[in-house]
mmCIF file of C-alpha atoms in Angstrom:
data_model
loop_
_atom_site.group_PDB
_atom_site.id
_atom_site.type_symbol
_atom_site.label_atom_id
_atom_site.label_comp_id
_atom_site.label_asym_id
_atom_site.label_seq_id
_atom_site.Cartn_x
_atom_site.Cartn_y
_atom_site.Cartn_z
ATOM 1 C CA GLY A 1 12.289 -30.859 -11.618
ATOM 2 C CA ASN A 2 11.990 -28.360 -8.819
ATOM 3 C CA SER A 3 8.592 -27.081 -7.766
ATOM 4 C CA VAL A 4 6.765 -25.389 -4.914
ATOM 5 C CA THR A 5 3.149 -26.030 -3.934
ATOM 6 C CA GLN A 6 1.538 -23.394 -1.798
ATOM 7 C CA MET A 7 -1.784 -23.221 -0.010
ATOM 8 C CA GLU A 8 -4.428 -21.603 -2.171
ATOM 9 C CA GLY A 9 -5.947 -18.378 -0.981
ATOM 10 C CA PRO A 10 -7.384 -16.014 -0.350
ATOM 11 C CA VAL A 11 -7.178 -16.178 3.416
ATOM 12 C CA THR A 12 -9.163 -13.737 5.567
ATOM 13 C CA LEU A 13 -8.463 -13.462 9.276
ATOM 14 C CA SER A 14 -9.318 -11.259 12.202
ATOM 15 C CA GLU A 15 -6.627 -9.311 13.989
ATOM 16 C CA GLU A 16 -4.708 -11.368 16.583
ATOM 17 C CA ALA A 17 -5.670 -14.651 14.900
ATOM 18 C CA PHE A 18 -3.129 -17.386 14.178
ATOM 19 C CA LEU A 19 -1.920 -17.648 10.603
ATOM 20 C CA THR A 20 -0.530 -20.705 8.840
ATOM 21 C CA ILE A 21 0.303 -20.867 5.135
ATOM 22 C CA ASN A 22 1.317 -24.316 3.968
ATOM 23 C CA CYS A 23 4.188 -24.804 1.554
ATOM 24 C CA THR A 24 5.643 -28.061 0.271
ATOM 25 C CA TYR A 25 8.382 -28.537 -2.265
ATOM 26 C CA THR A 26 9.918 -31.013 -4.674
ATOM 27 C CA ALA A 27 13.638 -30.767 -5.303
ATOM 28 C CA THR A 28 16.760 -32.806 -5.784
ATOM 29 C CA GLY A 29 19.672 -32.200 -3.483
ATOM 30 C CA TYR A 30 19.547 -29.645 -0.705
ATOM 31 C CA PRO A 31 17.639 -26.519 -1.676
ATOM 32 C CA SER A 32 17.381 -23.246 0.201
ATOM 33 C CA LEU A 33 13.857 -22.135 1.049
ATOM 34 C CA PHE A 34 12.420 -18.631 1.243
ATOM 35 C CA TRP A 35 9.264 -16.732 2.047
ATOM 36 C CA TYR A 36 8.773 -13.467 0.184
ATOM 37 C CA VAL A 37 6.039 -10.929 0.905
ATOM 38 C CA GLN A 38 4.429 -8.384 -1.388
ATOM 39 C CA TYR A 39 2.525 -5.608 0.375
ATOM 40 C CA PRO A 40 -0.136 -3.735 -1.611
ATOM 41 C CA GLY A 41 1.467 -1.519 -4.226
ATOM 42 C CA GLU A 42 4.995 -2.579 -3.330
ATOM 43 C CA GLY A 43 7.681 -4.903 -4.660
ATOM 44 C CA LEU A 44 8.699 -8.322 -3.385
ATOM 45 C CA GLN A 45 10.592 -8.354 -0.122
ATOM 46 C CA LEU A 46 12.368 -11.217 1.553
ATOM 47 C CA LEU A 47 10.529 -12.166 4.753
ATOM 48 C CA LEU A 48 12.676 -15.067 5.950
ATOM 49 C CA LYS A 49 14.794 -17.948 4.721
ATOM 50 C CA ALA A 50 16.356 -21.265 5.733
ATOM 51 C CA THR A 51 19.302 -22.874 4.015
ATOM 52 C CA LYS A 52 19.424 -26.357 5.530
ATOM 53 C CA ALA A 53 17.225 -28.957 7.167
ATOM 54 C CA ASP A 54 15.845 -28.101 10.631
ATOM 55 C CA ASP A 55 16.805 -24.432 10.247
ATOM 56 C CA LYS A 56 14.145 -22.003 11.433
ATOM 57 C CA GLY A 57 13.802 -18.672 9.690
ATOM 58 C CA SER A 58 12.100 -15.856 11.571
ATOM 59 C CA ASN A 59 11.274 -12.203 11.031
ATOM 60 C CA LYS A 60 8.543 -9.753 12.085
ATOM 61 C CA GLY A 61 6.900 -12.434 14.242
ATOM 62 C CA PHE A 62 6.740 -14.893 11.355
ATOM 63 C CA GLU A 63 8.472 -18.278 11.529
ATOM 64 C CA ALA A 64 9.063 -21.202 9.191
ATOM 65 C CA THR A 65 11.025 -24.407 9.784
ATOM 66 C CA TYR A 66 12.770 -26.335 6.988
ATOM 67 C CA ARG A 67 11.438 -29.903 7.333
ATOM 68 C CA LYS A 68 13.259 -32.258 4.998
ATOM 69 C CA GLU A 69 11.334 -35.325 6.161
ATOM 70 C CA THR A 70 8.023 -33.759 5.088
ATOM 71 C CA THR A 71 9.518 -31.501 2.373
ATOM 72 C CA SER A 72 7.714 -28.560 3.913
ATOM 73 C CA PHE A 73 8.345 -24.941 4.897
ATOM 74 C CA HIS A 74 5.069 -23.757 6.421
ATOM 75 C CA LEU A 75 4.793 -20.095 7.421
ATOM 76 C CA GLU A 76 3.259 -19.237 10.801
ATOM 77 C CA LYS A 77 2.486 -16.168 12.860
ATOM 78 C CA GLY A 78 0.861 -16.327 16.240
ATOM 79 C CA SER A 79 -1.023 -13.020 16.208
ATOM 80 C CA VAL A 80 -1.549 -11.205 12.934
ATOM 81 C CA GLN A 81 -2.080 -7.497 12.468
ATOM 82 C CA VAL A 82 -3.885 -5.522 9.786
ATOM 83 C CA SER A 83 -0.464 -4.503 8.473
ATOM 84 C CA ASP A 84 0.279 -8.171 7.653
ATOM 85 C CA SER A 85 -2.244 -8.038 4.816
ATOM 86 C CA ALA A 86 -0.206 -8.961 1.750
ATOM 87 C CA VAL A 87 0.560 -11.678 -0.766
ATOM 88 C CA TYR A 88 2.986 -14.306 0.526
ATOM 89 C CA PHE A 89 5.168 -16.395 -1.797
ATOM 90 C CA CYS A 90 7.055 -19.533 -0.885
ATOM 91 C CA ALA A 91 10.180 -20.084 -2.987
ATOM 92 C CA LEU A 92 12.972 -22.581 -3.506
ATOM 93 C CA LYS A 93 16.528 -22.154 -4.727
ATOM 94 C CA PRO A 94 18.294 -25.395 -5.657
ATOM 95 C CA GLY A 95 21.545 -26.253 -3.973
ATOM 96 C CA SER A 96 23.212 -27.277 -7.205
ATOM 97 C CA ASN A 97 24.484 -25.153 -10.079
ATOM 98 C CA ASP A 98 20.931 -24.144 -10.938
ATOM 99 C CA TYR A 99 20.356 -20.798 -9.219
ATOM 100 C CA LYS A 100 16.848 -20.183 -10.531
ATOM 101 C CA LEU A 101 14.267 -19.346 -7.873
ATOM 102 C CA SER A 102 11.040 -21.338 -8.193
ATOM 103 C CA PHE A 103 7.973 -19.690 -6.681
ATOM 104 C CA GLY A 104 4.673 -20.945 -5.405
ATOM 105 C CA ALA A 105 1.507 -19.339 -6.735
ATOM 106 C CA GLY A 106 1.204 -16.927 -3.830
ATOM 107 C CA THR A 107 -1.350 -16.669 -1.027
ATOM 108 C CA THR A 108 -3.312 -13.487 -0.494
ATOM 109 C CA VAL A 109 -3.875 -12.758 3.192
ATOM 110 C CA THR A 110 -6.319 -10.127 4.406
ATOM 111 C CA VAL A 111 -6.447 -9.247 8.095
ATOM 112 C CA ARG A 112 -9.552 -7.446 9.331
ATOM 113 C CA ALA A 113 -9.557 -5.114 12.305
ATOM 114 C CA GLY B 1 21.344 3.260 -4.253
ATOM 115 C CA ALA B 2 21.612 0.098 -2.187
ATOM 116 C CA GLY B 3 18.872 -1.883 -3.864
ATOM 117 C CA VAL B 4 17.947 -3.165 -7.314
ATOM 118 C CA SER B 5 16.842 -0.254 -9.438
ATOM 119 C CA GLN B 6 14.448 -0.558 -12.367
ATOM 120 C CA SER B 7 13.277 1.932 -14.944
ATOM 121 C CA PRO B 8 10.837 3.038 -16.060
ATOM 122 C CA SER B 9 8.588 2.335 -13.104
ATOM 123 C CA ASN B 10 5.545 2.701 -15.337
ATOM 124 C CA LYS B 11 5.234 2.478 -19.093
ATOM 125 C CA VAL B 12 2.163 2.733 -21.295
ATOM 126 C CA THR B 13 2.793 1.827 -24.905
ATOM 127 C CA GLU B 14 0.757 1.233 -28.022
ATOM 128 C CA LYS B 15 0.351 -2.245 -29.404
ATOM 129 C CA GLY B 16 3.068 -2.967 -31.943
ATOM 130 C CA LYS B 17 5.676 -0.640 -30.438
ATOM 131 C CA ASP B 18 8.979 -1.817 -28.968
ATOM 132 C CA VAL B 19 9.839 -1.238 -25.310
ATOM 133 C CA GLU B 20 13.044 -1.430 -23.301
ATOM 134 C CA LEU B 21 13.114 -2.055 -19.578
ATOM 135 C CA ARG B 22 16.276 -1.403 -17.617
ATOM 136 C CA CYS B 23 17.679 -3.001 -14.482
ATOM 137 C CA ASP B 24 20.586 -1.867 -12.309
ATOM 138 C CA PRO B 25 21.456 -4.712 -9.946
ATOM 139 C CA ILE B 26 23.043 -4.381 -6.548
ATOM 140 C CA SER B 27 26.748 -3.663 -6.976
ATOM 141 C CA GLY B 28 28.831 -6.834 -6.959
ATOM 142 C CA HIS B 29 25.935 -9.203 -7.613
ATOM 143 C CA THR B 30 26.914 -11.520 -10.438
ATOM 144 C CA ALA B 31 23.539 -13.210 -10.848
ATOM 145 C CA LEU B 32 20.645 -11.307 -12.393
ATOM 146 C CA TYR B 33 17.090 -12.486 -13.080
ATOM 147 C CA TRP B 34 14.024 -11.240 -14.910
ATOM 148 C CA TYR B 35 10.560 -12.374 -13.824
ATOM 149 C CA ARG B 36 7.086 -11.405 -14.989
ATOM 150 C CA GLN B 37 4.017 -11.009 -12.815
ATOM 151 C CA SER B 38 0.719 -10.734 -14.625
ATOM 152 C CA LEU B 39 -2.433 -9.457 -12.925
ATOM 153 C CA GLY B 40 -3.711 -12.123 -10.575
ATOM 154 C CA GLN B 41 -0.932 -14.510 -11.558
ATOM 155 C CA GLY B 42 2.173 -15.742 -9.840
ATOM 156 C CA LEU B 43 5.756 -15.094 -10.771
ATOM 157 C CA GLU B 44 6.930 -16.339 -14.140
ATOM 158 C CA PHE B 45 10.667 -16.820 -14.695
ATOM 159 C CA LEU B 46 11.978 -15.246 -17.885
ATOM 160 C CA ILE B 47 15.789 -15.330 -17.953
ATOM 161 C CA TYR B 48 18.860 -15.713 -15.741
ATOM 162 C CA PHE B 49 22.283 -14.108 -16.209
ATOM 163 C CA GLN B 50 25.546 -15.174 -14.649
ATOM 164 C CA GLY B 51 27.867 -12.307 -15.424
ATOM 165 C CA ASN B 52 27.140 -11.298 -19.012
ATOM 166 C CA SER B 53 26.049 -14.711 -20.206
ATOM 167 C CA ALA B 54 22.564 -16.185 -19.992
ATOM 168 C CA PRO B 55 22.755 -19.905 -19.201
ATOM 169 C CA ASP B 56 18.984 -20.082 -18.800
ATOM 170 C CA LYS B 57 16.634 -18.163 -21.072
ATOM 171 C CA SER B 58 14.007 -20.858 -21.072
ATOM 172 C CA GLY B 59 11.256 -18.601 -19.767
ATOM 173 C CA LEU B 60 11.246 -16.021 -22.558
ATOM 174 C CA PRO B 61 7.703 -16.320 -23.985
ATOM 175 C CA SER B 62 8.534 -15.726 -27.629
ATOM 176 C CA ASP B 63 11.202 -14.439 -29.975
ATOM 177 C CA ARG B 64 9.795 -10.934 -29.459
ATOM 178 C CA PHE B 65 11.493 -10.986 -26.054
ATOM 179 C CA SER B 66 15.238 -10.563 -25.660
ATOM 180 C CA ALA B 67 17.595 -9.481 -22.909
ATOM 181 C CA GLU B 68 21.207 -8.547 -22.581
ATOM 182 C CA ARG B 69 23.597 -7.664 -19.819
ATOM 183 C CA THR B 70 26.749 -5.630 -20.193
ATOM 184 C CA GLY B 71 29.776 -5.167 -17.948
ATOM 185 C CA GLY B 72 28.372 -7.723 -15.565
ATOM 186 C CA SER B 73 26.010 -5.030 -14.356
ATOM 187 C CA VAL B 74 23.127 -3.304 -16.158
ATOM 188 C CA SER B 75 20.573 -5.438 -17.978
ATOM 189 C CA THR B 76 17.979 -4.495 -20.567
ATOM 190 C CA LEU B 77 14.865 -6.493 -21.372
ATOM 191 C CA THR B 78 13.470 -5.659 -24.816
ATOM 192 C CA ILE B 79 10.002 -6.529 -26.024
ATOM 193 C CA GLN B 80 9.432 -6.022 -29.737
ATOM 194 C CA ARG B 81 6.067 -5.487 -31.379
ATOM 195 C CA THR B 82 4.275 -5.456 -28.036
ATOM 196 C CA GLN B 83 0.936 -7.204 -27.636
ATOM 197 C CA GLN B 84 -1.763 -6.637 -25.043
ATOM 198 C CA GLU B 85 -0.919 -9.923 -23.349
ATOM 199 C CA ASP B 86 2.528 -8.502 -22.592
ATOM 200 C CA SER B 87 0.931 -6.172 -20.038
ATOM 201 C CA ALA B 88 2.417 -7.140 -16.672
ATOM 202 C CA VAL B 89 4.893 -6.140 -14.007
ATOM 203 C CA TYR B 90 8.439 -7.019 -15.034
ATOM 204 C CA LEU B 91 10.606 -7.709 -12.024
ATOM 205 C CA CYS B 92 14.375 -7.717 -11.983
ATOM 206 C CA ALA B 93 16.360 -9.359 -9.209
ATOM 207 C CA SER B 94 20.005 -9.916 -8.351
ATOM 208 C CA SER B 95 22.041 -12.018 -5.970
ATOM 209 C CA PRO B 96 25.611 -12.917 -5.138
ATOM 210 C CA VAL B 97 26.814 -16.312 -6.288
ATOM 211 C CA GLY B 98 26.029 -19.051 -3.779
ATOM 212 C CA ALA B 99 23.188 -21.483 -3.315
ATOM 213 C CA GLY B 100 21.868 -20.018 -0.088
ATOM 214 C CA ASN B 101 22.280 -16.375 -0.993
ATOM 215 C CA THR B 102 19.181 -14.231 -1.029
ATOM 216 C CA ILE B 103 17.744 -12.920 -4.273
ATOM 217 C CA TYR B 104 16.801 -9.238 -3.987
ATOM 218 C CA PHE B 105 14.025 -7.810 -6.127
ATOM 219 C CA GLY B 106 13.502 -4.383 -7.603
ATOM 220 C CA GLU B 107 10.194 -2.516 -7.447
ATOM 221 C CA GLY B 108 9.305 -3.629 -10.954
ATOM 222 C CA SER B 109 8.377 -1.960 -14.207
ATOM 223 C CA TRP B 110 4.632 -1.818 -14.816
ATOM 224 C CA LEU B 111 3.984 -2.238 -18.529
ATOM 225 C CA THR B 112 0.584 -1.538 -20.038
ATOM 226 C CA VAL B 113 0.028 -2.187 -23.738
ATOM 227 C CA VAL B 114 -3.007 -0.398 -25.146
#
């Protein structure tokens, strides 16, 4: 079946530090990969996505590259801000007729000033 | 509005009562999903609609949970005889058909069973 394994949190960083959240997946075929973010008290928002191997998704200074050879989609940001404090979810959508989104467990990130 | 709309945003109900949660997807989106997020937990898939039919309802926790969708648009999730363990945020999402298309989430309905 399809599954997503995400780095366990919580993660606490200082402002301007480098952030990496690891995400690996198991899927048949050619899935699309997503990072969603949930800010405190808000709903899930799409952060970035990639639909095929070697694609790089980017948004708000965050980047993730779809690596088929390592089945990974790690999220990175070079210099975090306090406003990046949130829960981050890696997700997979299969490329076949199954349109169900499979989520990782979520990683809570806290950025201190 | 432009996004997925859910109502009520907050609901407190007594144990044993029935509740209905409503979702208005983005216009034109044929796929609709319900997920549940319990405190401190991840996202749990409940049910998926394609148009008015539900090809995947594998995530519904028990027969107290049911959902329907009418006119290829509005969906209602019904929980009968609510229990305290049903307390969670119920998230609705929609997307156009297509493997790479983004799934857009609503703000959620916070359900508390007392």
